[in-house]
Coordinates of C-alpha atoms in Angstrom, one line a residue:
X1 CA -4.1 14.1 48.3
X2 CA -0.5 13.2 48.6
X3 CA 0.8 10.7 51.3
X4 CA 4.2 11.6 53.0
X5 CA 7.2 10.4 51.0
X6 CA 8.7 7.0 51.9
X7 CA 11.4 7.3 54.8
X8 CA 14.1 5.8 52.5
X9 CA 13.6 8.4 49.8
X10 CA 16.7 10.6 49.4
X11 CA 16.0 14.4 49.2
X12 CA 17.8 14.7 45.9
X13 CA 15.7 11.9 44.5
X14 CA 12.5 13.5 46.0
X15 CA 13.2 16.8 44.2
X16 CA 14.0 15.2 40.8
X17 CA 11.0 12.8 41.2
X18 CA 8.9 16.1 41.9
X19 CA 10.3 17.6 38.6
X20 CA 9.7 14.7 36.5
X21 CA 6.2 14.5 37.7
X22 CA 5.3 18.0 36.9
X23 CA 6.6 17.8 33.3
X24 CA 4.9 14.4 32.8
X25 CA 1.9 15.7 33.9
X26 CA 1.8 18.6 31.7
X27 CA 3.0 16.5 28.7
X28 CA 0.1 14.1 29.7
X29 CA -2.7 16.9 29.7
X30 CA -1.1 18.2 26.4
X31 CA -1.5 14.7 24.7
X32 CA 2.1 14.1 24.5
X33 CA 1.9 10.6 25.9
X34 CA 5.3 9.4 24.4
X35 CA 7.1 11.8 26.7
X36 CA 4.8 12.2 29.6
X37 CA 4.3 8.6 30.6
X38 CA 8.0 7.7 30.8
X39 CA 8.7 10.7 32.9
X40 CA 5.6 9.9 35.2
X41 CA 7.2 6.2 35.4
X42 CA 10.6 7.5 36.4
X43 CA 9.1 9.8 38.8
X44 CA 7.2 6.9 40.5
X45 CA 10.5 5.0 40.7
X46 CA 12.3 7.4 42.3
X47 CA 9.9 8.4 45.0
X48 CA 6.9 5.9 44.9
X49 CA 3.5 7.5 46.1
X50 CA 0.0 6.5 45.4
X51 CA -0.6 9.8 43.7
X52 CA 2.0 9.1 41.0
X53 CA 1.2 5.5 40.5
X54 CA -2.5 6.7 39.8
X55 CA -1.3 9.1 37.5
X56 CA 1.0 6.9 35.7
X57 CA -2.1 4.5 35.2
X58 CA -4.3 7.4 33.8
X59 CA -1.5 8.3 31.4
X60 CA -1.0 4.8 30.1
X61 CA -4.8 4.4 29.6
X62 CA -5.1 7.6 27.5
X63 CA -2.1 6.5 25.5
X64 CA -3.7 3.4 24.7
X65 CA -1.3 1.0 26.4
X66 CA -4.3 -0.7 28.0
X67 CA -2.3 -3.8 29.3
X68 CA 0.1 -1.6 31.0
X69 CA -2.7 0.7 32.4
X70 CA -4.6 -2.3 33.8
X71 CA -1.4 -3.5 35.7
X72 CA -0.7 -0.1 37.0
X73 CA -4.3 0.1 38.2
X74 CA -3.9 -3.1 39.9
X75 CA -0.8 -1.9 41.6
X76 CA -2.6 1.2 42.9
X77 CA -5.4 -0.8 44.3
X78 CA -3.3 -3.3 45.9
X79 CA -1.7 -0.3 47.5
X80 CA -4.7 1.1 48.6
X81 CA -5.7 -2.1 50.5
X82 CA -2.6 -1.6 52.7
X83 CA -3.3 1.9 53.6
X84 CA -4.5 3.1 57.1
X85 CA -8.2 4.4 57.3
X86 CA -6.9 8.0 57.1
X87 CA -5.2 7.2 53.9
X88 CA -7.8 5.5 52.4
X89 CA -10.2 8.6 53.1
X90 CA -7.7 10.7 51.3
X91 CA -7.4 8.2 48.3
X92 CA -11.0 7.3 48.2
X93 CA -11.8 9.3 44.8
X94 CA -8.8 7.5 43.2
X95 CA -9.9 4.2 44.3
X96 CA -13.1 4.5 42.7
X97 CA -11.7 5.6 39.4
X98 CA -9.2 2.9 39.5
X99 CA -11.8 0.1 39.9
X100 CA -14.1 1.6 37.2
X101 CA -11.1 2.0 34.6
X102 CA -9.5 -1.5 35.5
X103 CA -12.9 -3.0 35.1
X104 CA -13.8 -1.3 31.8
X105 CA -10.2 -1.8 30.0
X106 CA -9.5 -5.4 31.4
X107 CA -11.8 -7.3 28.6
X108 CA -10.1 -5.2 25.9
X109 CA -6.4 -6.2 26.6
X110 CA -5.1 -8.5 23.5
X111 CA -3.8 -11.8 24.4
X112 CA -0.6 -13.0 22.5
X113 CA 0.8 -16.7 22.5
X114 CA 4.4 -16.9 21.2
X115 CA 5.8 -20.7 20.6
X116 CA 9.0 -22.1 19.3
X117 CA 9.2 -25.0 16.9
X118 CA 9.9 -28.3 18.5
X119 CA 13.5 -28.5 16.8
X120 CA 14.5 -25.3 17.9
X121 CA 18.1 -25.3 19.3
X122 CA 18.8 -25.2 23.0
X123 CA 19.4 -21.6 24.0
X124 CA 17.4 -20.0 21.5
X125 CA 16.7 -16.4 22.3
X126 CA 13.3 -14.8 22.0
X127 CA 12.8 -11.1 22.2
X128 CA 9.4 -9.0 22.1
X129 CA 9.8 -5.4 21.6
X130 CA 13.4 -5.8 23.0
X131 CA 12.6 -7.6 26.0
X132 CA 13.9 -11.3 26.5
X133 CA 11.2 -13.8 27.2
X134 CA 12.1 -16.9 29.2
X135 CA 10.7 -20.4 28.5
X136 CA 7.8 -20.1 31.0
X137 CA 6.6 -17.2 28.8
X138 CA 6.4 -19.3 25.7
X139 CA 3.4 -21.4 24.7
X140 CA 1.0 -19.5 26.8
X141 CA -1.3 -16.4 26.2
X142 CA 0.0 -13.2 27.7
X143 CA -1.5 -9.9 27.8
X144 CA 0.1 -7.2 25.4
X145 CA -0.6 -3.6 24.6
X146 CA -2.5 -3.1 21.3
X147 CA -0.6 -1.7 18.2
X148 CA 2.7 -2.9 16.3
X149 CA 5.0 -5.3 18.1
X150 CA 8.4 -6.8 16.9
X151 CA 9.6 -10.3 18.0
X152 CA 12.9 -11.6 17.1
X153 CA 14.5 -15.2 17.5
X154 CA 18.2 -16.2 17.4
X155 CA 19.6 -19.5 17.6
X156 CA 23.3 -20.0 19.1
X157 CA 25.8 -19.0 16.2
X158 CA 22.7 -18.3 14.0
X159 CA 21.4 -15.3 12.3
X160 CA 18.5 -13.3 13.8
X161 CA 15.1 -13.8 12.6
X162 CA 12.3 -10.9 12.9
X163 CA 8.7 -10.7 12.5
X164 CA 6.3 -7.6 12.7
X165 CA 2.7 -7.6 13.2
X166 CA 0.0 -5.7 14.7
X167 CA -2.6 -6.8 17.0
X168 CA -5.9 -4.9 17.9
X169 CA -8.1 -4.5 21.2
X170 CA -9.7 -7.9 22.5
X171 CA -7.7 -9.9 20.0
X172 CA -6.2 -13.2 20.5
X173 CA -3.5 -14.6 18.5
X174 CA -1.1 -17.4 18.3
X175 CA 2.4 -16.9 16.4
X176 CA 4.6 -20.0 15.6
X177 CA 8.1 -18.6 15.4
X178 CA 10.8 -19.4 13.0
X179 CA 14.3 -19.8 14.0
X180 CA 17.3 -19.5 11.5
X181 CA 19.9 -22.0 11.9
X182 CA 23.7 -21.4 11.5
X183 CA 25.0 -21.8 7.8
X184 CA 27.0 -25.2 8.0
X185 CA 28.2 -24.9 4.2
X186 CA 31.8 -25.8 3.8
X187 CA 33.9 -24.4 0.9
X188 CA 35.6 -27.0 -1.4
X189 CA 39.4 -28.1 -1.0
X190 CA 41.7 -26.0 -3.6
X191 CA 43.8 -28.5 -5.9
X192 CA 47.5 -28.2 -4.8
X193 CA 49.3 -28.4 -8.1
X194 CA 48.9 -29.1 -12.0
X195 CA 46.5 -31.8 -12.8
X196 CA 45.2 -32.2 -9.1
X197 CA 41.7 -32.8 -8.7
X198 CA 39.3 -30.3 -6.6
X199 CA 37.4 -32.4 -4.2
X200 CA 34.3 -31.3 -2.8
X201 CA 34.2 -32.8 0.8
X202 CA 31.2 -35.3 1.3
X203 CA 28.2 -33.9 2.4
X204 CA 25.6 -35.8 4.4
X205 CA 22.0 -35.2 3.2
X206 CA 19.4 -36.3 5.6
X207 CA 16.7 -38.8 4.2
X208 CA 13.2 -37.3 3.6
X209 CA 10.8 -37.8 6.6
X210 CA 8.2 -40.5 5.7
X211 CA 5.0 -39.2 4.4
X212 CA 3.2 -39.7 7.6
X213 CA 5.7 -37.9 9.9
X214 CA 4.3 -35.5 12.3
X215 CA 2.6 -35.4 15.7
X216 CA 0.1 -38.1 16.1
X217 CA -3.6 -37.1 17.1
X218 CA -3.1 -38.4 20.5
X219 CA -0.1 -36.0 21.0
X220 CA -2.2 -33.1 19.5
X221 CA -4.7 -33.6 22.0
X222 CA -2.2 -33.9 24.8
X223 CA -0.9 -30.5 23.9
X224 CA -4.3 -28.9 23.6
X225 CA -5.0 -30.4 27.1
X226 CA -1.9 -28.9 28.6
X227 CA -2.4 -25.7 26.9
X228 CA -5.9 -25.5 28.5
X229 CA -4.6 -26.6 31.9
X230 CA -2.0 -23.9 31.8
X231 CA -4.7 -21.2 31.0
X232 CA -7.0 -22.5 33.6
X233 CA -4.5 -22.3 36.2
X234 CA -3.5 -18.7 35.3
X235 CA -7.2 -17.8 35.5
X236 CA -7.4 -19.4 38.9
X237 CA -4.2 -17.6 40.1
X238 CA -5.6 -14.2 38.8
X239 CA -9.1 -14.4 40.3
X240 CA -7.7 -15.9 43.4
X241 CA -5.2 -12.7 43.8
X242 CA -8.3 -10.3 42.9
X243 CA -10.5 -12.2 45.4
X244 CA -7.9 -11.8 48.3
X245 CA -7.8 -8.1 47.4
X246 CA -11.5 -7.7 47.5
X247 CA -11.8 -9.6 50.8
X248 CA -9.3 -7.5 52.2
X249 CA -11.3 -4.3 51.3
X250 CA -14.4 -5.9 52.6
X251 CA -12.8 -6.5 56.0
X252 CA -11.5 -2.9 56.1
X253 CA -15.4 -1.6 55.3
X254 CA -17.0 -3.9 58.0
X255 CA -17.0 -3.8 61.8
X256 CA -18.5 -5.9 64.4
X257 CA -22.0 -4.9 65.8
X258 CA -21.6 -4.4 69.6
X259 CA -23.5 -6.8 71.6
X260 CA -24.2 -9.1 68.6
X261 CA -21.5 -11.7 68.1
X262 CA -21.2 -12.7 64.6
X263 CA -23.0 -9.8 63.2
X264 CA -21.1 -7.0 61.2
X265 CA -22.3 -3.9 59.7
X266 CA -20.8 -3.2 56.3
X267 CA -20.8 -0.1 54.2
X268 CA -22.1 -0.2 50.5
X269 CA -18.6 -0.5 49.4
X270 CA -17.7 -3.3 51.8
X271 CA -20.8 -5.3 50.8
X272 CA -20.1 -4.8 47.2
X273 CA -16.5 -5.8 47.8
X274 CA -17.6 -9.0 49.8
X275 CA -19.9 -9.9 47.1
X276 CA -16.9 -9.8 44.4
X277 CA -14.7 -11.7 46.6
X278 CA -17.3 -14.6 46.7
X279 CA -17.7 -14.4 43.1
X280 CA -13.8 -14.3 42.4
X281 CA -13.2 -16.9 44.9
X282 CA -15.8 -19.2 43.1
X283 CA -14.0 -18.4 39.9
X284 CA -10.7 -19.2 41.3
X285 CA -11.9 -22.6 42.7
X286 CA -13.4 -23.7 39.3
X287 CA -10.2 -22.5 37.6
X288 CA -7.8 -24.3 39.7
X289 CA -10.1 -27.4 39.5
X290 CA -10.3 -27.6 35.8
X291 CA -6.5 -26.6 35.3
X292 CA -5.7 -29.7 37.5
X293 CA -8.1 -32.1 36.0
X294 CA -6.8 -31.0 32.4
X295 CA -3.2 -31.1 33.6
X296 CA -3.9 -34.8 35.1
X297 CA -5.6 -35.7 31.7
X298 CA -2.3 -34.4 29.6
X299 CA 0.1 -36.3 31.7
X300 CA -1.9 -39.4 31.5
X301 CA -2.2 -39.2 27.7
X302 CA 1.7 -38.4 27.4
X303 CA 2.6 -41.3 29.6
X304 CA 0.3 -43.8 28.0
X305 CA 1.2 -42.9 24.2
X306 CA 2.6 -45.8 22.4
X307 CA 6.3 -45.4 21.1
X308 CA 6.9 -44.5 17.4
X309 CA 7.6 -47.3 15.0
X310 CA 11.3 -48.3 14.6
X311 CA 13.0 -48.0 11.3
X312 CA 13.2 -51.0 9.2
X313 CA 16.8 -52.8 8.9
X314 CA 18.3 -51.5 5.9
X315 CA 16.3 -48.4 5.7
X316 CA 17.9 -45.5 3.6
X317 CA 19.6 -43.0 6.2
X318 CA 21.7 -40.7 4.1
X319 CA 23.2 -40.1 0.5
X320 CA 26.9 -39.3 0.6
X321 CA 28.3 -37.8 -2.7
X322 CA 31.8 -36.3 -4.0
X323 CA 32.5 -34.2 -7.0
X324 CA 35.9 -34.7 -8.8
X325 CA 36.9 -32.0 -11.1
X326 CA 40.1 -32.4 -13.3
X327 CA 41.1 -28.8 -14.2
X328 CA 43.4 -30.3 -17.1
X329 CA 41.6 -33.3 -18.2
X330 CA 38.3 -32.0 -19.4
X331 CA 36.0 -34.2 -17.3
X332 CA 33.9 -34.3 -14.4
X333 CA 33.4 -37.6 -12.2
X334 CA 30.5 -38.1 -9.8
X335 CA 30.7 -40.7 -7.0
X336 CA 28.3 -41.5 -4.5
X337 CA 27.1 -44.2 -2.2
X338 CA 24.1 -44.7 0.3

């Protein structure tokens, strides 16, 4: 049931891809998914074909990497919607399995939200399982595979901080990341001669925050509304994309009835796809509407928030101190001022 190789595939690449596919398939059937799935992925990269993509999705599903499997099944279904009728007939059995597997696994995919503290330095690098995450990937729920994950943060010039955790199927988790700042401690100046005093350079210590420091209740509501808006817009985008795919499938499975303008005859698959397209379209509209309303509310709350109180004149800012040690004088002096 394979489709002809792409015209731009090189003969050597096709041969290598075929060898990798056979080896990956054998490992998958033997339960060696850690070697079988990467081999199938490389085979599809070198010579992309529907059969290779479908088999890769099956391997990821058996391995338990359900987030990756759902993405691969969606890739196959999107490719199927662009096939000719003859190609669809060849891939029909795989299409049915892909839809069934995707719908069964999608609700089980864990959702992970990673966020940096508000005082994280500009340029802080966040990596999840060795993959760098940009700012748009932070603060929102993203699908991940079940199991153990490693997240690292590194501020410019600072040490790396690592956190390990395990997430289960259907679990939603939010992790507030920690960032280690560069060590700014400076060594004392050594004395230059007999009787000289060793002077520790003045160190500025910031005043402790007032007892009521922290985000206001209005700011918290703003953050919550913004997060819900982002989630609603993502939901609207995903369901809209799925509705387009289902609508395309319905168009392919329906045909106008001769002599009856405006009347179309659809197969059972086309009718089911049309019904799903309507439901998904409605869900997408609701998602975008709710996301827009929540985003507008978050912006309004942010713009109308009253400014924080200004510090009073004479407020303590920092304590500066110096330590003087006389090596031969037998005494220690401490001097300081506000």
